[in-house]
mmCIF file of C-alpha atoms and ligand atoms in Angstrom:
data_model
loop_
_atom_site.group_PDB
_atom_site.id
_atom_site.type_symbol
_atom_site.label_atom_id
_atom_site.label_comp_id
_atom_site.label_asym_id
_atom_site.label_seq_id
_atom_site.Cartn_x
_atom_site.Cartn_y
_atom_site.Cartn_z
ATOM 1 C CA MET T 1 0.012 0.103 0.086
ATOM 2 C CA THR T 2 1.061 3.608 -0.783
ATOM 3 C CA ILE T 3 -0.020 6.533 1.435
ATOM 4 C CA ARG T 4 1.336 9.975 -0.303
ATOM 5 C CA ILE T 5 -0.086 13.455 -1.207
ATOM 6 C CA THR T 6 -1.352 13.730 -4.661
ATOM 7 C CA GLY T 7 -2.263 17.493 -4.436
ATOM 8 C CA THR T 8 -1.663 20.313 -2.397
ATOM 9 C CA GLY T 9 -3.236 24.311 -2.537
ATOM 10 C CA SER T 10 -2.891 27.303 -0.253
ATOM 11 C CA ALA T 11 -4.728 30.623 0.321
ATOM 12 C CA LEU T 12 -3.323 33.803 1.344
ATOM 13 C CA PRO T 13 -5.221 36.876 2.021
ATOM 14 C CA GLU T 14 -4.421 39.919 -0.544
ATOM 15 C CA LYS T 15 -3.262 42.487 2.283
ATOM 16 C CA ARG T 16 0.493 42.531 2.234
ATOM 17 C CA VAL T 17 1.403 44.134 5.398
ATOM 18 C CA THR T 18 4.856 45.409 5.661
ATOM 19 C CA ASN T 19 7.314 45.898 8.156
ATOM 20 C CA PHE T 20 7.517 49.510 7.636
ATOM 21 C CA ASP T 21 3.689 49.525 8.139
ATOM 22 C CA LEU T 22 4.434 48.039 11.478
ATOM 23 C CA GLU T 23 6.587 51.198 12.329
ATOM 24 C CA LYS T 24 3.835 53.251 12.270
ATOM 25 C CA LEU T 25 1.900 51.013 14.769
ATOM 26 C CA VAL T 26 4.711 49.898 17.688
ATOM 27 C CA GLU T 27 7.775 51.250 18.251
ATOM 28 C CA THR T 28 10.183 48.793 16.232
ATOM 29 C CA SER T 29 11.964 48.717 12.505
ATOM 30 C CA ASP T 30 12.314 46.813 9.468
ATOM 31 C CA GLU T 31 15.976 46.539 10.240
ATOM 32 C CA TRP T 32 15.350 44.860 13.653
ATOM 33 C CA ILE T 33 12.472 42.677 12.622
ATOM 34 C CA GLN T 34 14.640 41.533 9.768
ATOM 35 C CA LYS T 35 17.753 40.857 11.693
ATOM 36 C CA ARG T 36 15.648 38.876 14.634
ATOM 37 C CA THR T 37 13.064 36.982 12.771
ATOM 38 C CA GLY T 38 14.026 37.184 8.725
ATOM 39 C CA ILE T 39 10.702 38.504 8.530
ATOM 40 C CA ALA T 40 9.990 41.380 5.870
ATOM 41 C CA GLU T 41 6.128 41.383 5.226
ATOM 42 C CA ARG T 42 3.132 39.316 6.113
ATOM 43 C CA ARG T 43 -0.341 38.826 4.702
ATOM 44 C CA ILE T 44 -3.430 40.018 7.283
ATOM 45 C CA SER T 45 -6.834 39.094 6.740
ATOM 46 C CA ASP T 46 -9.374 42.225 5.580
ATOM 47 C CA GLY T 47 -12.398 39.720 6.113
ATOM 48 C CA GLU T 48 -11.606 36.084 4.938
ATOM 49 C CA THR T 49 -11.703 34.038 7.914
ATOM 50 C CA VAL T 50 -9.856 30.811 8.539
ATOM 51 C CA SER T 51 -13.195 28.489 6.928
ATOM 52 C CA SER T 52 -12.928 30.606 3.728
ATOM 53 C CA LEU T 53 -9.296 30.273 3.242
ATOM 54 C CA ALA T 54 -9.276 26.823 4.293
ATOM 55 C CA ALA T 55 -11.970 26.266 1.817
ATOM 56 C CA ARG T 56 -9.846 28.048 -1.083
ATOM 57 C CA ALA T 57 -6.774 25.875 0.067
ATOM 58 C CA CYS T 58 -8.793 22.649 -0.188
ATOM 59 C CA LYS T 59 -10.142 23.298 -3.637
ATOM 60 C CA ASN T 60 -6.705 24.069 -5.094
ATOM 61 C CA ALA T 61 -5.175 20.675 -3.197
ATOM 62 C CA LEU T 62 -8.262 18.792 -4.837
ATOM 63 C CA GLU T 63 -7.792 20.080 -8.337
ATOM 64 C CA MET T 64 -4.255 19.210 -8.503
ATOM 65 C CA ALA T 65 -5.034 15.730 -7.399
ATOM 66 C CA GLY T 66 -7.876 15.690 -10.029
ATOM 67 C CA LYS T 67 -10.484 14.628 -7.436
ATOM 68 C CA ALA T 68 -14.156 15.727 -6.797
ATOM 69 C CA ALA T 69 -15.307 17.017 -3.643
ATOM 70 C CA GLU T 70 -17.695 14.276 -3.191
ATOM 71 C CA GLU T 71 -14.996 11.936 -3.228
ATOM 72 C CA VAL T 72 -13.369 12.915 -0.065
ATOM 73 C CA ASP T 73 -13.516 10.644 2.469
ATOM 74 C CA LEU T 74 -11.994 12.646 5.534
ATOM 75 C CA ILE T 75 -11.668 16.321 6.331
ATOM 76 C CA LEU T 76 -9.207 17.587 9.002
ATOM 77 C CA VAL T 77 -8.589 21.108 9.581
ATOM 78 C CA ALA T 78 -5.809 22.059 11.860
ATOM 79 C CA THR T 79 -5.947 25.415 14.086
ATOM 80 C CA CYS T 80 -5.966 27.709 16.796
ATOM 81 C CA SER T 81 -8.111 30.256 15.388
ATOM 82 C CA PRO T 82 -11.545 29.248 14.346
ATOM 83 C CA GLU T 83 -14.313 31.534 13.783
ATOM 84 C CA LEU T 84 -16.494 29.515 15.497
ATOM 85 C CA LEU T 85 -16.238 27.087 18.494
ATOM 86 C CA LEU T 86 -19.160 25.328 16.877
ATOM 87 C CA PRO T 87 -19.748 23.892 14.064
ATOM 88 C CA CYS T 88 -16.091 23.342 14.151
ATOM 89 C CA CYS T 89 -14.053 24.302 11.095
ATOM 90 C CA ALA T 90 -13.850 21.126 9.211
ATOM 91 C CA CYS T 91 -17.413 20.851 8.840
ATOM 92 C CA GLN T 92 -17.604 24.617 7.756
ATOM 93 C CA VAL T 93 -14.926 23.837 4.674
ATOM 94 C CA GLN T 94 -17.229 20.479 4.065
ATOM 95 C CA ASP T 95 -20.377 22.974 3.586
ATOM 96 C CA MET T 96 -18.138 25.327 1.441
ATOM 97 C CA ILE T 97 -16.712 22.628 -0.778
ATOM 98 C CA GLY T 98 -19.464 20.416 -1.089
ATOM 99 C CA ALA T 99 -17.563 17.141 0.144
ATOM 100 C CA SER T 100 -20.926 15.791 1.330
ATOM 101 C CA GLY T 101 -19.466 11.813 1.949
ATOM 102 C CA ALA T 102 -16.554 13.226 4.501
ATOM 103 C CA ALA T 103 -16.348 13.014 8.178
ATOM 104 C CA ALA T 104 -14.894 16.047 8.964
ATOM 105 C CA PHE T 105 -13.271 17.340 12.574
ATOM 106 C CA ASP T 106 -10.607 19.993 13.719
ATOM 107 C CA LEU T 107 -7.463 19.271 15.766
ATOM 108 C CA ASN T 108 -5.540 22.192 17.641
ATOM 109 C CA ALA T 109 -1.919 21.608 18.068
ATOM 110 C CA ALA T 110 -1.058 25.138 17.288
ATOM 111 C CA CYS T 111 1.833 25.418 14.996
ATOM 112 C CA SER T 112 2.228 21.659 14.918
ATOM 113 C CA GLY T 113 -1.070 21.231 13.799
ATOM 114 C CA PHE T 114 -0.874 20.096 10.057
ATOM 115 C CA LEU T 115 2.181 17.730 10.808
ATOM 116 C CA PHE T 116 -0.530 16.013 13.593
ATOM 117 C CA ALA T 117 -3.341 16.336 11.292
ATOM 118 C CA LEU T 118 -1.082 14.353 8.387
ATOM 119 C CA ASN T 119 0.103 11.721 11.109
ATOM 120 C CA THR T 120 -3.519 11.196 12.292
ATOM 121 C CA ALA T 121 -4.804 11.017 8.434
ATOM 122 C CA ASN T 122 -2.152 8.539 7.726
ATOM 123 C CA VAL T 123 -3.077 6.510 10.568
ATOM 124 C CA TYR T 124 -6.910 6.331 9.477
ATOM 125 C CA LEU T 125 -5.296 5.713 6.069
ATOM 126 C CA GLN T 126 -3.129 2.991 7.019
ATOM 127 C CA THR T 127 -5.654 1.208 8.790
ATOM 128 C CA GLY T 128 -8.032 1.084 5.515
ATOM 129 C CA ILE T 129 -10.936 3.143 7.524
ATOM 130 C CA TYR T 130 -10.749 5.739 4.917
ATOM 131 C CA LYS T 131 -8.989 6.098 1.664
ATOM 132 C CA ASN T 132 -8.126 9.290 1.270
ATOM 133 C CA ALA T 133 -8.491 12.785 3.601
ATOM 134 C CA LEU T 134 -8.024 16.642 2.952
ATOM 135 C CA ILE T 135 -5.910 17.764 5.794
ATOM 136 C CA VAL T 136 -5.370 21.798 6.268
ATOM 137 C CA GLY T 137 -3.906 23.761 8.327
ATOM 138 C CA SER T 138 -5.850 27.430 8.411
ATOM 139 C CA GLU T 139 -5.182 30.463 10.871
ATOM 140 C CA VAL T 140 -6.414 34.182 11.023
ATOM 141 C CA LEU T 141 -4.000 34.990 13.935
ATOM 142 C CA SER T 142 -4.211 38.782 13.041
ATOM 143 C CA LYS T 143 -7.425 38.632 15.487
ATOM 144 C CA LEU T 144 -5.817 37.067 18.320
ATOM 145 C CA VAL T 145 -2.680 39.237 18.190
ATOM 146 C CA ASP T 146 -2.386 42.393 20.386
ATOM 147 C CA TRP T 147 -1.177 44.931 17.535
ATOM 148 C CA LYS T 148 0.080 47.151 20.716
ATOM 149 C CA ASP T 149 2.639 44.374 21.735
ATOM 150 C CA ARG T 150 5.521 44.443 19.688
ATOM 151 C CA GLY T 151 7.138 41.448 20.893
ATOM 152 C CA THR T 152 4.319 39.466 19.247
ATOM 153 C CA CYS T 153 2.646 41.504 16.759
ATOM 154 C CA ILE T 154 5.634 41.572 14.218
ATOM 155 C CA LEU T 155 5.505 37.948 13.687
ATOM 156 C CA PHE T 156 2.641 36.261 12.994
ATOM 157 C CA GLY T 157 0.507 36.216 9.559
ATOM 158 C CA ASP T 158 -2.710 34.832 8.007
ATOM 159 C CA GLY T 159 -3.247 32.149 5.620
ATOM 160 C CA ALA T 160 -4.034 28.316 4.869
ATOM 161 C CA GLY T 161 -2.429 25.108 2.849
ATOM 162 C CA ALA T 162 -4.152 21.913 2.363
ATOM 163 C CA ALA T 163 -2.686 18.596 1.257
ATOM 164 C CA PHE T 164 -4.775 15.376 -0.171
ATOM 165 C CA LEU T 165 -3.857 12.671 1.073
ATOM 166 C CA GLU T 166 -4.517 9.099 -0.951
ATOM 167 C CA ALA T 167 -3.998 5.309 -0.490
ATOM 168 C CA SER T 168 -3.357 3.484 -3.160
ATOM 169 C CA ALA T 169 -3.060 -0.551 -2.957
ATOM 170 C CA GLU T 170 0.133 -0.957 -5.148
ATOM 171 C CA ASP T 171 3.496 0.031 -3.854
ATOM 172 C CA VAL T 172 5.231 2.864 -6.059
ATOM 173 C CA VAL T 173 9.110 2.644 -6.285
ATOM 174 C CA TYR T 174 10.891 5.027 -8.017
ATOM 175 C CA ASP T 175 13.843 4.851 -10.297
ATOM 176 C CA ASN T 176 16.015 5.832 -7.296
ATOM 177 C CA GLY T 177 14.817 3.004 -5.104
ATOM 178 C CA ARG T 178 12.695 4.953 -2.757
ATOM 179 C CA ARG T 179 9.101 3.650 -2.023
ATOM 180 C CA ALA T 180 6.721 6.537 -1.873
ATOM 181 C CA GLY T 181 4.869 7.233 1.182
ATOM 182 C CA ILE T 182 5.322 8.101 5.027
ATOM 183 C CA GLU T 183 8.514 6.429 6.265
ATOM 184 C CA CYS T 184 7.995 7.676 10.197
ATOM 185 C CA MET T 185 6.587 10.143 12.321
ATOM 186 C CA ILE T 186 7.610 11.370 15.891
ATOM 187 C CA GLN T 187 4.916 13.216 17.933
ATOM 188 C CA GLY T 188 5.527 14.932 21.413
ATOM 189 C CA SER T 189 4.150 17.440 23.778
ATOM 190 C CA ASP T 190 5.446 19.384 26.981
ATOM 191 C CA GLY T 191 2.567 20.393 28.870
ATOM 192 C CA THR T 192 4.200 21.731 31.608
ATOM 193 C CA LYS T 193 5.883 24.305 29.370
ATOM 194 C CA GLY T 194 2.372 25.219 28.252
ATOM 195 C CA MET T 195 2.159 28.849 29.301
ATOM 196 C CA VAL T 196 5.182 30.180 27.781
ATOM 197 C CA LEU T 197 3.001 30.438 24.663
ATOM 198 C CA SER T 198 -0.643 30.892 25.191
ATOM 199 C CA CYS T 199 -4.208 32.671 24.470
ATOM 200 C CA ALA T 200 -7.166 32.796 26.699
ATOM 201 C CA GLU T 201 -10.607 31.715 25.577
ATOM 202 C CA ARG T 202 -13.765 33.128 27.357
ATOM 203 C CA ALA T 203 -13.226 32.374 31.487
ATOM 204 C CA VAL T 204 -15.510 30.146 33.102
ATOM 205 C CA ASN T 205 -18.896 32.322 33.552
ATOM 206 C CA ASN T 206 -22.311 30.972 34.149
ATOM 207 C CA ALA T 207 -25.611 31.681 35.928
ATOM 208 C CA PHE T 208 -24.365 30.406 39.355
ATOM 209 C CA ILE T 209 -21.286 32.058 39.829
ATOM 210 C CA PRO T 210 -20.216 35.645 40.020
ATOM 211 C CA GLU T 211 -19.290 36.983 36.753
ATOM 212 C CA SER T 212 -16.014 37.121 35.570
ATOM 213 C CA HIS T 213 -13.765 38.491 32.671
ATOM 214 C CA THR T 214 -10.732 36.581 30.397
ATOM 215 C CA GLU T 215 -7.715 39.035 31.745
ATOM 216 C CA ASN T 216 -5.755 38.862 28.469
ATOM 217 C CA PRO T 217 -7.950 37.938 25.163
ATOM 218 C CA TYR T 218 -4.266 38.099 23.114
ATOM 219 C CA ILE T 219 -1.590 35.828 22.039
ATOM 220 C CA TYR T 220 1.009 36.031 25.415
ATOM 221 C CA MET T 221 4.454 34.699 24.386
ATOM 222 C CA ASP T 222 7.738 34.417 26.091
ATOM 223 C CA GLY T 223 9.618 34.665 23.100
ATOM 224 C CA GLN T 224 13.471 33.429 24.703
ATOM 225 C CA GLU T 225 11.990 30.215 26.221
ATOM 226 C CA VAL T 226 10.315 29.258 23.076
ATOM 227 C CA TYR T 227 13.358 29.980 21.132
ATOM 228 C CA LYS T 228 15.284 27.843 23.317
ATOM 229 C CA PHE T 229 12.753 24.890 23.329
ATOM 230 C CA ALA T 230 12.571 24.854 19.475
ATOM 231 C CA THR T 231 16.352 25.239 19.065
ATOM 232 C CA LYS T 232 16.834 22.429 21.370
ATOM 233 C CA GLN T 233 14.084 20.092 20.601
ATOM 234 C CA VAL T 234 13.385 20.217 16.677
ATOM 235 C CA PRO T 235 16.833 18.817 16.008
ATOM 236 C CA VAL T 236 16.431 15.913 18.522
ATOM 237 C CA CYS T 237 12.700 14.998 17.109
ATOM 238 C CA ILE T 238 14.059 15.144 13.789
ATOM 239 C CA GLN T 239 17.038 13.060 14.522
ATOM 240 C CA GLN T 240 14.906 10.771 16.446
ATOM 241 C CA ALA T 241 12.735 10.406 13.482
ATOM 242 C CA LEU T 242 15.818 9.566 11.102
ATOM 243 C CA ASP T 243 17.020 7.101 13.594
ATOM 244 C CA LYS T 244 13.559 5.385 13.865
ATOM 245 C CA ALA T 245 13.580 4.685 9.814
ATOM 246 C CA GLY T 246 17.232 3.888 9.664
ATOM 247 C CA LEU T 247 18.196 7.013 7.783
ATOM 248 C CA THR T 248 20.802 9.621 8.207
ATOM 249 C CA VAL T 249 20.687 13.107 7.724
ATOM 250 C CA ASP T 250 22.148 12.818 4.430
ATOM 251 C CA ASP T 251 19.503 10.786 3.148
ATOM 252 C CA VAL T 252 17.146 13.832 3.085
ATOM 253 C CA ASP T 253 16.673 15.946 0.587
ATOM 254 C CA TRP T 254 14.557 18.834 1.571
ATOM 255 C CA PHE T 255 13.779 19.720 5.551
ATOM 256 C CA MET T 256 10.266 21.687 5.461
ATOM 257 C CA LEU T 257 10.309 23.307 8.891
ATOM 258 C CA HIS T 258 7.858 25.460 10.800
ATOM 259 C CA GLN T 259 8.483 29.049 9.359
ATOM 260 C CA ALA T 260 8.470 30.832 13.051
ATOM 261 C CA ASN T 261 12.045 32.475 12.556
ATOM 262 C CA VAL T 262 15.062 32.190 10.272
ATOM 263 C CA ARG T 263 17.402 31.964 13.314
ATOM 264 C CA ILE T 264 15.696 28.928 14.601
ATOM 265 C CA ILE T 265 15.921 27.235 11.249
ATOM 266 C CA GLU T 266 19.518 28.079 10.634
ATOM 267 C CA SER T 267 20.417 26.575 14.396
ATOM 268 C CA VAL T 268 18.628 23.704 13.665
ATOM 269 C CA ALA T 269 20.432 23.179 10.255
ATOM 270 C CA LYS T 270 23.549 23.940 12.346
ATOM 271 C CA ARG T 271 22.711 21.295 14.786
ATOM 272 C CA LEU T 272 21.986 18.644 12.120
ATOM 273 C CA LYS T 273 25.118 19.332 10.538
ATOM 274 C CA ALA T 274 23.003 19.924 7.381
ATOM 275 C CA ASP T 275 23.364 22.379 4.274
ATOM 276 C CA LEU T 276 21.230 25.334 4.980
ATOM 277 C CA ALA T 277 20.288 25.374 1.436
ATOM 278 C CA ARG T 278 17.936 22.020 1.902
ATOM 279 C CA PHE T 279 15.997 23.953 4.264
ATOM 280 C CA PRO T 280 13.073 25.921 2.033
ATOM 281 C CA MET T 281 11.561 29.164 3.526
ATOM 282 C CA ASN T 282 9.106 31.615 2.590
ATOM 283 C CA ILE T 283 8.828 33.246 6.169
ATOM 284 C CA HIS T 284 10.121 36.264 4.724
ATOM 285 C CA GLN T 285 7.055 36.965 2.667
ATOM 286 C CA VAL T 286 4.649 35.383 4.908
ATOM 287 C CA GLY T 287 5.644 35.648 8.598
ATOM 288 C CA ASN T 288 4.584 32.654 11.027
ATOM 289 C CA MET T 289 1.055 31.542 9.893
ATOM 290 C CA SER T 290 1.219 28.645 12.501
ATOM 291 C CA SER T 291 -0.317 25.349 11.365
ATOM 292 C CA ALA T 292 -0.573 26.992 7.748
ATOM 293 C CA THR T 293 3.034 27.271 7.252
ATOM 294 C CA ILE T 294 4.292 23.723 6.670
ATOM 295 C CA PRO T 295 0.966 23.177 4.083
ATOM 296 C CA VAL T 296 1.815 26.878 2.320
ATOM 297 C CA LEU T 297 5.391 26.295 2.039
ATOM 298 C CA LEU T 298 4.825 22.573 0.653
ATOM 299 C CA ASP T 299 2.432 23.889 -1.823
ATOM 300 C CA GLU T 300 4.846 26.693 -3.230
ATOM 301 C CA TRP T 301 7.527 24.008 -3.774
ATOM 302 C CA ASN T 302 5.572 21.703 -4.885
ATOM 303 C CA ARG T 303 3.836 23.900 -7.643
ATOM 304 C CA SER T 304 6.948 25.379 -8.722
ATOM 305 C CA GLY T 305 8.490 21.900 -9.459
ATOM 306 C CA LYS T 306 11.226 22.281 -6.705
ATOM 307 C CA ILE T 307 10.324 19.041 -5.148
ATOM 308 C CA LYS T 308 10.400 16.109 -7.499
ATOM 309 C CA ARG T 309 8.801 12.287 -6.898
ATOM 310 C CA GLY T 310 11.354 10.471 -5.224
ATOM 311 C CA ASP T 311 12.491 13.187 -3.153
ATOM 312 C CA ARG T 312 12.822 12.511 0.615
ATOM 313 C CA LEU T 313 11.424 15.098 2.904
ATOM 314 C CA VAL T 314 11.391 15.895 6.537
ATOM 315 C CA LEU T 315 8.382 17.714 7.775
ATOM 316 C CA SER T 316 8.867 19.514 11.178
ATOM 317 C CA GLY T 317 6.843 21.693 13.548
ATOM 318 C CA PHE T 318 6.827 23.012 16.868
ATOM 319 C CA GLY T 319 4.856 25.507 18.811
ATOM 320 C CA ALA T 320 2.237 26.290 21.601
ATOM 321 C CA GLY T 321 1.396 23.381 23.688
ATOM 322 C CA LEU T 322 4.152 22.893 23.712
ATOM 323 C CA THR T 323 4.148 20.656 20.859
ATOM 324 C CA TYR T 324 6.648 19.362 18.253
ATOM 325 C CA GLY T 325 6.963 16.451 15.832
ATOM 326 C CA ALA T 326 8.965 15.467 12.523
ATOM 327 C CA SER T 327 7.502 13.236 9.582
ATOM 328 C CA VAL T 328 9.655 11.296 7.086
ATOM 329 C CA MET T 329 8.152 10.882 3.413
ATOM 330 C CA VAL T 330 9.152 9.732 0.444
ATOM 331 C CA TRP T 331 7.148 12.719 -1.962
HETATM 332 N N1 LIG Z 1 11.422 45.821 17.505
HETATM 333 C C1 LIG Z 1 12.202 46.447 18.489
HETATM 334 N N2 LIG Z 1 12.710 46.136 19.617
HETATM 335 C C2 LIG Z 1 12.003 44.905 20.117
HETATM 336 C C3 LIG Z 1 11.279 44.247 19.337
HETATM 337 C C4 LIG Z 1 10.675 44.860 18.284
HETATM 338 N N3 LIG Z 1 9.628 44.342 17.756
HETATM 339 N N4 LIG Z 1 10.508 43.175 20.579
HETATM 340 C C5 LIG Z 1 11.403 43.222 21.299
HETATM 341 N N5 LIG Z 1 12.235 44.374 21.148
HETATM 342 C C6 LIG Z 1 13.210 44.830 22.459
HETATM 343 C C7 LIG Z 1 13.239 44.065 23.807
HETATM 344 O O1 LIG Z 1 12.148 44.942 24.300
HETATM 345 C C8 LIG Z 1 14.560 44.202 24.345
HETATM 346 O O2 LIG Z 1 14.846 45.434 24.266
HETATM 347 P P1 LIG Z 1 15.590 45.303 26.102
HETATM 348 O O3 LIG Z 1 17.325 45.045 25.758
HETATM 349 O O4 LIG Z 1 15.953 47.193 25.758
HETATM 350 O O5 LIG Z 1 14.845 44.936 27.119
HETATM 351 C C9 LIG Z 1 15.122 43.713 22.996
HETATM 352 O O6 LIG Z 1 14.522 43.963 21.915
HETATM 353 C C10 LIG Z 1 15.812 42.229 22.907
HETATM 354 O O7 LIG Z 1 14.407 41.600 23.495
HETATM 355 P P2 LIG Z 1 14.425 40.243 23.104
HETATM 356 O O8 LIG Z 1 13.049 39.660 23.454
HETATM 357 O O9 LIG Z 1 15.685 39.678 23.897
HETATM 358 O O10 LIG Z 1 14.897 39.910 21.738
HETATM 359 P P3 LIG Z 1 15.070 38.479 20.980
HETATM 360 O O11 LIG Z 1 16.485 38.499 20.142
HETATM 361 O O12 LIG Z 1 14.837 37.159 21.860
HETATM 362 O O13 LIG Z 1 13.988 38.133 19.897
HETATM 363 C C11 LIG Z 1 11.995 37.259 19.312
HETATM 364 C C12 LIG Z 1 12.850 38.451 20.042
HETATM 365 C C13 LIG Z 1 10.471 37.078 19.507
HETATM 366 C C14 LIG Z 1 12.145 37.526 17.857
HETATM 367 C C15 LIG Z 1 12.563 35.821 19.637
HETATM 368 O O14 LIG Z 1 12.971 35.919 20.901
HETATM 369 C C16 LIG Z 1 11.997 34.659 18.902
HETATM 370 O O15 LIG Z 1 11.836 34.384 17.713
HETATM 371 N N6 LIG Z 1 11.362 33.562 20.013
HETATM 372 C C17 LIG Z 1 10.436 32.904 19.218
HETATM 373 C C18 LIG Z 1 9.524 33.078 18.844
HETATM 374 C C19 LIG Z 1 8.512 32.110 18.158
HETATM 375 O O16 LIG Z 1 9.155 31.520 17.461
HETATM 376 N N7 LIG Z 1 7.246 32.089 18.422
HETATM 377 C C20 LIG Z 1 6.516 30.964 17.881
HETATM 378 C C21 LIG Z 1 6.671 29.615 17.798
HETATM 379 S S1 LIG Z 1 5.538 28.589 16.919
#
């Protein structure tokens, strides 16, 4: 059996917000932001929602895979910024694209969300429960960001990416001897450090207790703690995934990492002793879109033909939770 991605898609809001635009909002500079993060601009929603972006990305992925929406078995949306608590975003997407035969639900693992969704869908397909799945990362973080907090507002952007995962009965083996599909996955969480990157929902409030108010409804981040966690944990989990698959860093063509900060990606490359040229990046143009960063990057590199069938990819995400993971696949 082969389980592989046969279509990718993405959707970004039209509105570009540059570092120079942010200079007008908070005490910061283009130079500081570029030097500390690598980000030059990001897309910010001027009305598009998590579900509308997700639906657009899904349509693009299905078109590439040559599938009709009615044929989709499972829709899994990873998001931490849905516009509704009920119904879940995946059900909204199901309605918007007309995937009448699909089961649909959301998953929240913050910036690791797409990776966790991919791994979850992979298990459903491996067990034969479903034959295909649309997996999506979609975020409108701009509504969760305090636009007066220069420590966070410079980092995030809005967008969505999707991938269509399909199982087929036969094994697909490429000329280079590699067998298509997901070879290995590692996932982990450390809830004890959860509050270093957090965002509150409504406080407990009901007819039987005095009224209470959520203190800070915006994203809170201890940037240095998150930075330390990412630079330490990501290379470890990538190495663990490679060890588990019996592979080395040299067997990998592309390391597709969550796009949070160029310096984090550079540090991971250094620790793995891997050439930075094998770490695709688009953070300069789109910023950190949480669960959407990996699928948007994947779509960009897939559509431009930079990833080829037979290439080996490591996808690795990390973020709030704290959550982290890595998946190794032959494209
Ligand atoms: N513009 C200008 N100055 C800023 C600034 C901004 N946007 N944000 C913070 N500063 C200032 C600080 O106030 C501090 O000033 P001080 O020295 O006078 O106190 C100085 O810059 C250094 O701040 P610090 O927080 O130590 O900077 P840093 O090098 O750690 O960079 C981050 C900050 C957020 C870029 C960095 O910590 C980071 O990328 N962390 C990981 C965040 C992340 O990836 N989150 C998402 C994970 S999914």
